[in-house]
N, CA, C and O atoms as a DFTB+ gen file, in Angstrom:
560 C
 N C O
     1  1     -18.644      36.209      68.776
     2  2     -19.206      36.432      68.345
     3  2     -18.667      35.815      66.558
     4  3     -17.476      35.797      66.246
     5  1     -19.878      35.328      65.509
     6  2     -19.405      34.821      64.152
     7  2     -19.758      35.711      63.309
     8  3     -20.685      36.519      63.374
     9  1     -18.601      35.456      62.111
    10  2     -18.894      36.378      61.207
    11  2     -19.157      35.862      60.351
    12  3     -18.481      34.947      59.881
    13  1     -20.272      36.305      59.851
    14  2     -20.135      35.269      58.235
    15  2     -19.323      35.256      57.240
    16  3     -18.922      36.397      57.011
    17  1     -18.966      34.608      56.657
    18  2     -18.064      33.769      55.422
    19  2     -18.381      33.473      54.466
    20  3     -17.636      32.981      53.619
    21  1     -20.039      33.775      54.280
    22  2     -20.804      33.684      53.248
    23  2     -20.232      34.998      51.976
    24  3     -20.147      36.169      52.347
    25  1     -19.955      34.682      50.819
    26  2     -19.629      35.466      49.570
    27  2     -20.920      36.108      49.688
    28  3     -21.836      35.553      50.296
    29  1     -21.075      37.446      49.048
    30  2     -22.435      37.866      49.580
    31  2     -22.441      38.641      47.763
    32  3     -23.284      39.425      47.328
    33  1     -21.545      38.233      47.219
    34  2     -21.368      38.685      45.556
    35  2     -21.362      37.547      45.179
    36  3     -20.724      36.564      45.557
    37  1     -22.598      37.795      43.886
    38  2     -22.862      36.416      43.042
    39  2     -21.747      36.383      41.722
    40  3     -21.094      37.311      41.244
    41  1     -21.793      35.172      41.400
    42  2     -20.407      35.289      40.093
    43  2     -20.067      34.220      40.025
    44  3     -20.710      33.238      40.397
    45  1     -18.859      34.237      39.475
    46  2     -17.533      33.699      39.419
    47  2     -15.949      34.216      39.241
    48  3     -15.405      35.131      38.623
    49  1     -15.470      33.041      40.196
    50  2     -14.079      34.163      40.628
    51  2     -13.267      33.553      39.123
    52  3     -13.324      32.461      38.558
    53  1     -12.620      34.652      38.860
    54  2     -11.268      34.753      38.366
    55  2     -11.124      33.217      38.141
    56  3     -11.725      32.484      37.356
    57  1     -10.444      33.026      38.783
    58  2      -9.717      31.353      39.255
    59  2     -11.317      29.969      38.657
    60  3     -11.222      28.927      38.008
    61  1     -12.362      30.542      39.164
    62  2     -13.131      29.361      38.383
    63  2     -13.421      29.206      36.986
    64  3     -13.545      28.210      36.272
    65  1     -13.507      30.614      36.745
    66  2     -13.611      31.096      35.287
    67  2     -12.484      30.259      34.339
    68  3     -12.957      29.496      33.496
    69  1     -11.632      30.324      34.400
    70  2     -10.064      30.291      34.380
    71  2     -10.194      28.708      34.574
    72  3      -9.088      28.372      34.151
    73  1     -10.902      27.392      34.980
    74  2     -10.883      26.033      35.034
    75  2     -11.919      26.150      33.758
    76  3     -11.635      25.659      32.666
    77  1     -13.298      26.939      34.041
    78  2     -14.350      26.234      33.150
    79  2     -13.483      26.270      31.954
    80  3     -13.508      25.237      31.285
    81  1     -12.548      27.443      31.434
    82  2     -12.358      27.661      29.959
    83  2     -10.985      26.583      29.950
    84  3     -10.344      26.323      28.932
    85  1     -10.751      26.134      31.062
    86  2      -9.443      25.145      30.510
    87  2      -9.876      23.550      29.997
    88  3      -9.318      22.704      29.298
    89  1     -11.335      23.629      30.824
    90  2     -11.445      22.042      30.186
    91  2     -12.547      21.909      28.786
    92  3     -12.749      21.019      27.960
    93  1     -13.046      23.121      28.987
    94  2     -13.864      23.504      27.692
    95  2     -12.405      23.036      26.592
    96  3     -12.190      21.938      26.078
    97  1     -11.701      24.122      26.511
    98  2     -10.765      24.019      25.308
    99  2      -9.813      22.532      25.571
   100  3      -9.178      22.168      24.581
   101  1      -9.685      21.690      26.803
   102  2      -9.357      20.105      26.739
   103  2     -10.180      19.548      25.357
   104  3      -9.745      19.117      24.289
   105  1     -11.593      19.755      25.866
   106  2     -12.813      18.747      25.233
   107  2     -12.293      19.039      23.810
   108  3     -11.689      18.214      23.124
   109  1     -12.635      20.489      23.385
   110  2     -12.466      20.646      22.194
   111  2     -11.405      20.228      21.334
   112  3     -11.628      19.756      20.219
   113  1     -10.218      20.387      21.822
   114  2      -8.376      19.499      21.672
   115  2      -8.899      18.026      20.803
   116  3      -8.894      17.624      19.640
   117  1      -9.499      17.347      22.654
   118  2      -9.630      15.850      21.948
   119  2     -10.957      15.677      21.232
   120  3     -11.408      14.539      21.360
   121  1     -11.714      16.522      20.500
   122  2     -12.407      16.626      19.508
   123  2     -11.885      16.781      18.311
   124  3     -12.565      16.376      17.368
   125  1     -11.179      17.109      18.161
   126  2     -10.105      17.908      16.895
   127  2      -9.819      17.004      16.795
   128  3     -10.204      16.541      15.722
   129  1      -8.931      15.931      17.730
   130  2      -8.091      14.706      16.653
   131  2      -8.986      13.485      16.723
   132  3      -8.413      12.513      16.230
   133  1     -10.103      13.236      17.136
   134  2     -10.675      12.525      17.029
   135  2     -11.524      13.230      15.779
   136  3     -11.458      12.300      14.975
   137  1     -12.020      13.916      15.329
   138  2     -12.116      13.920      14.061
   139  2     -11.003      14.176      12.961
   140  3     -11.182      14.529      11.795
   141  1     -10.127      13.983      13.444
   142  2      -8.701      14.346      11.941
   143  2      -9.074      12.554      11.904
   144  3      -9.803      12.023      11.066
   145  1      -8.427      11.910      12.935
   146  2      -8.942      10.465      12.462
   147  2      -9.751       9.652      11.704
   148  3      -9.712       8.768      10.848
   149  1     -10.693      10.486      12.542
   150  2     -12.031      10.045      11.381
   151  2     -11.624       9.888      10.057
   152  3     -11.505       8.898       9.336
   153  1     -11.362      11.563       9.828
   154  2     -11.355      11.851       8.277
   155  2     -10.320      11.205       7.409
   156  3     -10.579      11.044       6.216
   157  1      -9.195      10.829       7.891
   158  2      -8.121      10.014       7.834
   159  2      -8.949       8.354       7.293
   160  3      -9.047       7.945       6.136
   161  1      -9.313       7.853       8.231
   162  2     -10.196       6.839       8.313
   163  2     -10.783       6.732       7.026
   164  3     -10.778       5.813       6.208
   165  1     -11.395       8.095       7.017
   166  2     -13.085       7.837       5.912
   167  2     -11.768       8.167       4.326
   168  3     -12.125       7.953       3.167
   169  1     -10.810       8.516       4.567
   170  2      -9.859       9.296       3.073
   171  2      -9.395       7.768       3.286
   172  3     -10.077       7.085       2.522
   173  1      -8.788       7.216       3.790
   174  2      -8.832       5.645       2.943
   175  2      -9.560       4.889       2.467
   176  3      -9.208       4.090       1.599
   177  1     -10.703       4.973       2.920
   178  2     -11.446       3.704       2.865
   179  2     -11.934       4.529       1.313
   180  3     -12.080       3.698       0.417
   181  1     -12.112       5.500       1.013
   182  2     -12.110       6.003      -0.043
   183  2     -11.306       6.161      -1.748
   184  3     -11.612       6.343      -2.927
   185  1      -9.625       5.853      -0.505
   186  2      -9.224       5.978      -1.386
   187  2      -8.953       3.999      -2.050
   188  3      -9.094       3.850      -3.264
   189  1      -8.745       3.242      -1.551
   190  2      -9.328       1.467      -1.280
   191  2     -10.547       1.507      -3.129
   192  3     -10.455       1.149      -4.303
   193  1     -11.404       2.105      -2.320
   194  2     -12.748       1.877      -2.692
   195  2     -12.440       2.390      -4.966
   196  3     -12.526       1.704      -5.984
   197  1     -12.140       3.691      -4.738
   198  2     -11.155       4.326      -5.636
   199  2     -10.236       3.314      -6.855
   200  3     -10.188       3.255      -8.084
   201  1      -9.526       2.545      -5.596
   202  2      -8.175       1.958      -6.435
   203  2      -9.505       0.458      -7.084
   204  3      -9.590       0.193      -8.284
   205  1     -10.362      -0.289      -5.999
   206  2     -10.889      -1.131      -6.290
   207  2     -11.714      -1.114      -7.826
   208  3     -11.604      -2.029      -8.641
   209  1     -12.652       0.263      -8.060
   210  2     -13.435       0.609      -9.138
   211  2     -12.158       0.601      -9.774
   212  3     -12.120      -0.620      -9.927
   213  1     -10.966       1.038     -10.320
   214  2     -10.377       0.904     -10.995
   215  2      -9.937      -0.189     -11.868
   216  3      -9.741      -0.180     -13.083
   217  1      -9.821      -1.122     -11.019
   218  2      -9.350      -2.658     -10.987
   219  2     -10.458      -3.719     -11.424
   220  3     -10.404      -4.808     -11.996
   221  1     -11.704      -2.768     -10.801
   222  2     -13.453      -3.477     -11.855
   223  2     -13.411      -3.301     -13.410
   224  3     -13.713      -4.179     -14.218
   225  1     -12.923      -1.824     -13.754
   226  2     -13.027      -1.269     -15.209
   227  2     -12.541      -1.736     -15.958
   228  3     -13.011      -1.831     -17.091
   229  1     -10.928      -2.405     -15.451
   230  2      -9.663      -2.576     -16.313
   231  2      -9.871      -4.052     -16.363
   232  3      -9.415      -4.702     -17.304
   233  1     -10.795      -4.826     -15.022
   234  2     -10.971      -6.541     -15.357
   235  2     -12.380      -6.577     -15.789
   236  3     -12.929      -7.623     -15.444
   237  1     -13.133      -5.759     -16.438
   238  2     -14.734      -5.891     -16.875
   239  2     -14.269      -5.643     -18.363
   240  3     -14.723      -6.375     -19.243
   241  1     -13.390      -4.647     -18.670
   242  2     -12.353      -4.432     -20.244
   243  2     -12.068      -5.886     -20.766
   244  3     -12.575      -6.408     -21.760
   245  1     -10.972      -6.550     -19.724
   246  2     -10.878      -7.610     -20.623
   247  2     -11.672      -8.948     -20.657
   248  3     -11.481     -10.061     -21.146
   249  1     -12.577      -8.392     -19.974
   250  2     -14.018      -9.391     -19.306
   251  2     -14.455     -10.074     -20.937
   252  3     -14.333     -11.112     -21.587
   253  1     -15.246      -8.189     -21.078
   254  2     -16.190      -8.441     -22.271
   255  2     -15.792      -7.752     -23.185
   256  3     -16.634      -7.180     -23.877
   257  1     -14.567      -7.613     -23.433
   258  2     -13.994      -7.772     -24.688
   259  2     -13.045      -9.074     -25.048
   260  3     -12.426      -8.998     -26.110
   261  1     -12.852     -10.481     -24.102
   262  2     -12.026     -11.068     -24.935
   263  2     -10.944     -11.579     -24.643
   264  3     -10.492     -12.710     -24.824
   265  1     -10.205      -9.908     -23.775
   266  2      -8.509     -10.087     -24.170
   267  2      -7.813     -11.036     -23.912
   268  3      -7.982     -11.364     -22.737
   269  1      -7.049     -11.701     -24.466
   270  2      -5.835     -12.598     -23.909
   271  2      -5.770     -12.162     -23.043
   272  3      -6.356     -11.201     -22.544
   273  1      -4.491     -13.281     -22.473
   274  2      -3.611     -13.122     -20.793
   275  2      -2.841     -12.599     -21.453
   276  3      -2.498     -11.672     -20.718
   277  1      -1.972     -12.446     -22.848
   278  2      -0.655     -12.329     -22.914
   279  2      -0.727     -10.709     -24.164
   280  3       0.046     -10.263     -25.012
   281  1      -2.047     -10.303     -23.648
   282  2      -2.079      -8.695     -24.916
   283  2      -1.803      -7.628     -23.831
   284  3      -2.151      -7.688     -22.652
   285  1      -1.262      -6.854     -24.313
   286  2      -0.441      -5.402     -23.962
   287  2      -1.791      -4.787     -24.035
   288  3      -2.669      -5.057     -24.854
   289  1      -1.855      -3.571     -22.674
   290  2      -3.569      -2.856     -22.749
   291  2      -2.690      -1.612     -22.709
   292  3      -1.527      -1.586     -23.113
   293  1      -3.448      -0.439     -22.112
   294  2      -2.862       0.627     -21.737
   295  2      -4.438       0.871     -20.563
   296  3      -5.423       0.198     -20.260
   297  1      -3.749       2.566     -20.138
   298  2      -5.148       2.804     -19.412
   299  2      -5.643       3.437     -20.033
   300  3      -6.517       3.758     -19.227
   301  1      -6.009       4.275     -21.372
   302  2      -6.709       4.646     -22.226
   303  2      -7.579       3.603     -22.802
   304  3      -8.302       4.008     -23.713
   305  1      -7.675       2.432     -22.507
   306  2      -8.192       1.316     -23.328
   307  2      -9.881       1.302     -22.789
   308  3     -10.885       1.092     -23.469
   309  1      -9.741       1.680     -20.957
   310  2     -10.848       1.429     -20.575
   311  2     -11.294       2.404     -19.405
   312  3     -12.245       2.333     -18.627
   313  1     -10.024       3.577     -19.586
   314  2     -10.781       4.819     -19.007
   315  2     -10.643       6.345     -20.424
   316  3      -9.826       6.652     -21.293
   317  1     -12.164       6.978     -19.844
   318  2     -11.831       8.411     -20.889
   319  2     -13.365       8.359     -20.850
   320  3     -14.030       7.608     -20.136
   321  1     -13.878       9.361     -21.812
   322  2     -15.464       9.082     -22.176
   323  2     -15.879       8.542     -23.073
   324  3     -15.556       8.752     -24.242
   325  1     -16.743       7.677     -22.640
   326  2     -17.699       5.928     -22.902
   327  2     -17.114       5.180     -23.015
   328  3     -17.111       4.716     -24.155
   329  1     -16.326       4.594     -22.127
   330  2     -15.484       4.144     -21.679
   331  2     -15.661       3.282     -20.043
   332  3     -16.524       3.829     -19.356
   333  1     -15.218       2.477     -19.595
   334  2     -15.782       1.924     -18.204
   335  2     -15.249       2.751     -17.184
   336  3     -15.648       2.294     -16.112
   337  1     -14.611       3.647     -17.022
   338  2     -14.663       4.834     -16.148
   339  2     -14.319       6.246     -16.933
   340  3     -13.285       6.613     -17.492
   341  1     -15.824       7.005     -16.719
   342  2     -14.708       8.630     -17.241
   343  2     -13.476       8.979     -16.811
   344  3     -12.954       8.874     -17.921
   345  1     -12.810       9.223     -16.292
   346  2     -11.288       9.739     -15.881
   347  2     -10.786       8.990     -14.585
   348  3     -11.609       8.543     -13.787
   349  1      -9.445       8.860     -14.387
   350  2      -9.127       7.879     -13.201
   351  2      -9.258       8.759     -11.914
   352  3      -8.774       9.889     -11.984
   353  1      -9.846       8.379     -10.764
   354  2     -10.339       8.783      -9.872
   355  2      -9.031       9.994      -9.118
   356  3      -7.872       9.721      -9.432
   357  1      -9.206      11.092      -8.301
   358  2      -9.087      11.512      -6.996
   359  2      -8.639      10.943      -5.777
   360  3      -9.455      10.439      -5.006
   361  1      -7.439      10.972      -5.526
   362  2      -7.757      10.109      -4.170
   363  2      -7.894      11.241      -2.829
   364  3      -7.206      12.262      -2.826
   365  1      -8.522      11.036      -2.102
   366  2      -9.407      11.605      -1.199
   367  2      -8.207      12.252      -0.672
   368  3      -8.222      13.362      -1.203
   369  1      -7.188      12.175       0.067
   370  2      -6.136      12.065       0.902
   371  2      -5.153      12.618       0.281
   372  3      -4.024      12.485       0.753
   373  1      -5.387      13.484      -1.109
   374  2      -4.379      14.058      -1.577
   375  2      -3.375      13.322      -2.707
   376  3      -2.859      13.924      -3.648
   377  1      -3.215      11.952      -2.428
   378  2      -2.218      10.996      -2.870
   379  2      -2.659      11.239      -4.880
   380  3      -3.370      12.061      -5.458
   381  1      -2.175      10.568      -5.166
   382  2      -2.111      10.337      -7.042
   383  2      -1.638       8.630      -6.999
   384  3      -0.934       7.983      -6.223
   385  1      -2.253       8.354      -7.994
   386  2      -2.938       6.857      -8.468
   387  2      -1.868       6.645      -9.287
   388  3      -1.151       7.555      -9.704
   389  1      -1.659       4.930      -9.658
   390  2      -0.719       5.104     -10.188
   391  2      -0.811       3.413     -11.023
   392  3      -0.647       2.427     -10.304
   393  1      -1.084       3.215     -12.576
   394  2      -1.216       2.247     -12.761
   395  2      -0.148       1.435     -13.410
   396  3       0.578       1.967     -14.250
   397  1       0.035      -0.149     -12.990
   398  2       1.109      -0.675     -13.724
   399  2       0.549      -1.496     -14.627
   400  3       0.338      -2.598     -14.119
   401  1       0.287      -1.441     -15.519
   402  2      -0.353      -2.562     -16.431
   403  2       1.128      -3.588     -16.782
   404  3       1.025      -4.754     -17.164
   405  1       2.338      -2.947     -16.584
   406  2       2.913      -4.079     -17.636
   407  2       3.196      -4.334     -19.118
   408  3       3.389      -3.383     -19.875
   409  1       3.227      -5.738     -19.590
   410  2       3.278      -5.251     -20.750
   411  2       2.072      -6.294     -21.396
   412  3       1.898      -6.404     -22.609
   413  1       1.428      -6.893     -20.566
   414  2       0.165      -8.111     -20.788
   415  2      -1.099      -7.469     -19.714
   416  3      -1.119      -6.317     -19.279
   417  1      -2.011      -8.434     -19.461
   418  2      -3.116      -7.770     -18.971
   419  2      -2.777      -9.060     -17.742
   420  3      -2.401     -10.220     -17.916
   421  1      -3.089      -8.301     -16.472
   422  2      -2.681      -9.267     -15.418
   423  2      -3.605     -10.092     -15.274
   424  3      -4.696     -10.046     -15.843
   425  1      -3.200     -10.980     -14.428
   426  2      -3.992     -12.015     -13.940
   427  2      -5.293     -11.745     -13.583
   428  3      -5.712     -10.856     -14.325
   429  1      -6.092     -12.083     -12.826
   430  2      -7.110     -11.567     -11.760
   431  2      -6.508     -11.482     -10.220
   432  3      -5.438     -12.052     -10.006
   433  1      -6.937     -11.030      -9.524
   434  2      -6.491     -10.473      -8.306
   435  2      -5.320      -9.864      -8.149
   436  3      -5.020      -9.592      -6.987
   437  1      -4.506      -9.548      -9.070
   438  2      -3.487      -8.934      -9.091
   439  2      -4.009      -7.115      -9.132
   440  3      -5.089      -6.691      -9.541
   441  1      -3.061      -6.454      -8.674
   442  2      -3.783      -5.274      -8.168
   443  2      -2.609      -4.289      -9.081
   444  3      -1.414      -4.581      -9.056
   445  1      -2.938      -3.556      -9.569
   446  2      -2.709      -3.117     -10.997
   447  2      -2.600      -1.321     -10.306
   448  3      -1.766      -0.425     -10.440
   449  1      -3.489      -1.402      -9.795
   450  2      -3.626      -0.175      -9.052
   451  2      -2.970       0.657      -7.743
   452  3      -3.619       0.438      -6.720
   453  1      -1.729       1.639      -7.534
   454  2      -1.355       1.507      -6.639
   455  2      -1.490       3.543      -5.866
   456  3      -1.081       4.442      -6.600
   457  1      -1.960       3.836      -4.722
   458  2      -1.384       4.831      -4.415
   459  2      -0.465       5.556      -3.541
   460  3       0.089       5.176      -2.509
   461  1      -0.412       6.700      -4.168
   462  2       0.974       7.651      -2.672
   463  2       1.443       7.277      -1.980
   464  3       2.596       7.026      -1.630
   465  1      -0.286       7.128      -1.440
   466  2      -0.074       7.227       0.271
   467  2      -0.113       5.844       0.603
   468  3      -0.356       5.569       1.778
   469  1       0.131       4.688      -0.415
   470  2      -0.455       3.562       0.665
   471  2       0.614       3.330       1.659
   472  3       0.445       2.690       2.697
   473  1       2.091       4.063       1.169
   474  2       3.255       3.678       2.489
   475  2       2.823       3.945       3.961
   476  3       2.695       3.208       4.938
   477  1       2.643       5.299       3.748
   478  2       2.617       6.261       4.747
   479  2       1.515       6.883       5.583
   480  3       1.578       7.252       6.756
   481  1       0.170       6.937       4.475
   482  2      -1.165       6.954       5.257
   483  2      -2.133       5.611       4.874
   484  3      -3.363       5.584       4.816
   485  1      -1.243       4.587       4.651
   486  2      -1.542       2.614       4.591
   487  2      -2.918       3.204       3.793
   488  3      -3.879       3.609       4.447
   489  1      -2.913       3.209       2.405
   490  2      -4.292       3.385       1.349
   491  2      -3.572       2.674       0.261
   492  3      -3.060       3.009      -0.806
   493  1      -3.787       1.096       1.208
   494  2      -3.543      -0.209       0.307
   495  2      -4.838      -1.248       0.422
   496  3      -5.611      -1.472       1.353
   497  1      -4.765      -1.661      -0.615
   498  2      -6.025      -2.323      -0.004
   499  2      -5.837      -3.780       0.505
   500  3      -5.106      -4.578      -0.082
   501  1      -6.645      -4.130       1.805
   502  2      -5.648      -5.494       2.674
   503  2      -4.514      -5.349       3.676
   504  3      -3.989      -6.034       4.554
   505  1      -4.378      -4.115       3.129
   506  2      -2.940      -4.019       3.565
   507  2      -2.913      -4.637       5.404
   508  3      -3.840      -4.336       6.156
   509  1      -1.757      -5.472       5.871
   510  2      -1.786      -6.788       6.673
   511  2      -0.517      -6.379       7.224
   512  3      -0.306      -7.194       8.122
   513  1       0.519      -5.499       7.175
   514  2       2.002      -4.974       7.216
   515  2       2.783      -6.005       6.681
   516  3       3.772      -6.273       7.363
   517  1       2.592      -6.822       5.411
   518  2       3.008      -7.714       4.983
   519  2       3.215      -8.002       3.786
   520  3       4.036      -8.819       3.370
   521  1       2.242      -7.135       2.965
   522  2       2.094      -6.939       1.703
   523  2       0.294      -6.981       1.736
   524  3      -0.488      -6.736       2.654
   525  1       0.051      -7.429       0.227
   526  2      -1.015      -7.666      -0.375
   527  2      -2.207      -8.829       0.074
   528  3      -1.558      -9.875       0.104
   529  1      -3.092      -9.035       0.300
   530  2      -3.907     -10.383       0.437
   531  2      -4.542     -10.653      -0.467
   532  3      -5.609     -10.131      -0.789
   533  1      -3.673     -11.954      -1.283
   534  2      -4.284     -11.610      -2.236
   535  2      -5.600     -12.485      -2.212
   536  3      -6.595     -11.986      -2.737
   537  1      -5.677     -13.473      -1.773
   538  2      -7.067     -14.483      -1.233
   539  2      -8.611     -13.476      -0.853
   540  3      -9.802     -13.720      -0.658
   541  1      -7.765     -12.319      -0.899
   542  2      -9.067     -11.510      -0.605
   543  2      -9.163     -10.124      -1.726
   544  3      -9.591      -9.015      -1.406
   545  1      -8.686     -10.485      -2.998
   546  2      -8.417      -9.796      -4.022
   547  2      -9.068     -10.506      -5.436
   548  3      -9.019      -9.972      -6.544
   549  1      -9.629     -11.702      -5.171
   550  2      -9.726     -12.259      -6.139
   551  2     -10.482     -12.008      -6.947
   552  3     -10.195     -12.442      -8.062
   553  1     -11.449     -11.420      -6.850
   554  2     -12.915     -11.180      -7.524
   555  2     -12.632      -9.491      -7.684
   556  3     -13.560      -8.701      -7.512
   557  1     -11.330      -9.054      -8.011
   558  2     -11.391      -7.797      -8.156
   559  2     -10.566      -7.316      -9.632
   560  3     -10.514      -6.128      -9.951
């Protein structure tokens, strides 16, 4: 005589439940890694756009006021209330911006704004491993 081996109890065994939980936790872990990579990429993009905006404010100030190349300038000339930028923007990744204006007006395409995260998180415009590609920032 055959014995009926079908379970009469409905539901999941402890092993099945453990496997389901493990699969769900794995999927959640993958989701968190993807979200973190997305956030870092968007922070870098926003940082590069902030650098570009500072560069454009500086270049606009120089062009509209007809300032010659050998003139010294400071950050306060184009950043402040009622000027081309209200304030120096903040890096969304938590870095800080540094302006290196030197002793004279920078040439067109020279990037004078740097982020403190440019080495560790690649917050550098047109970074290709060897430095800035000036051919792509000439209109900055």
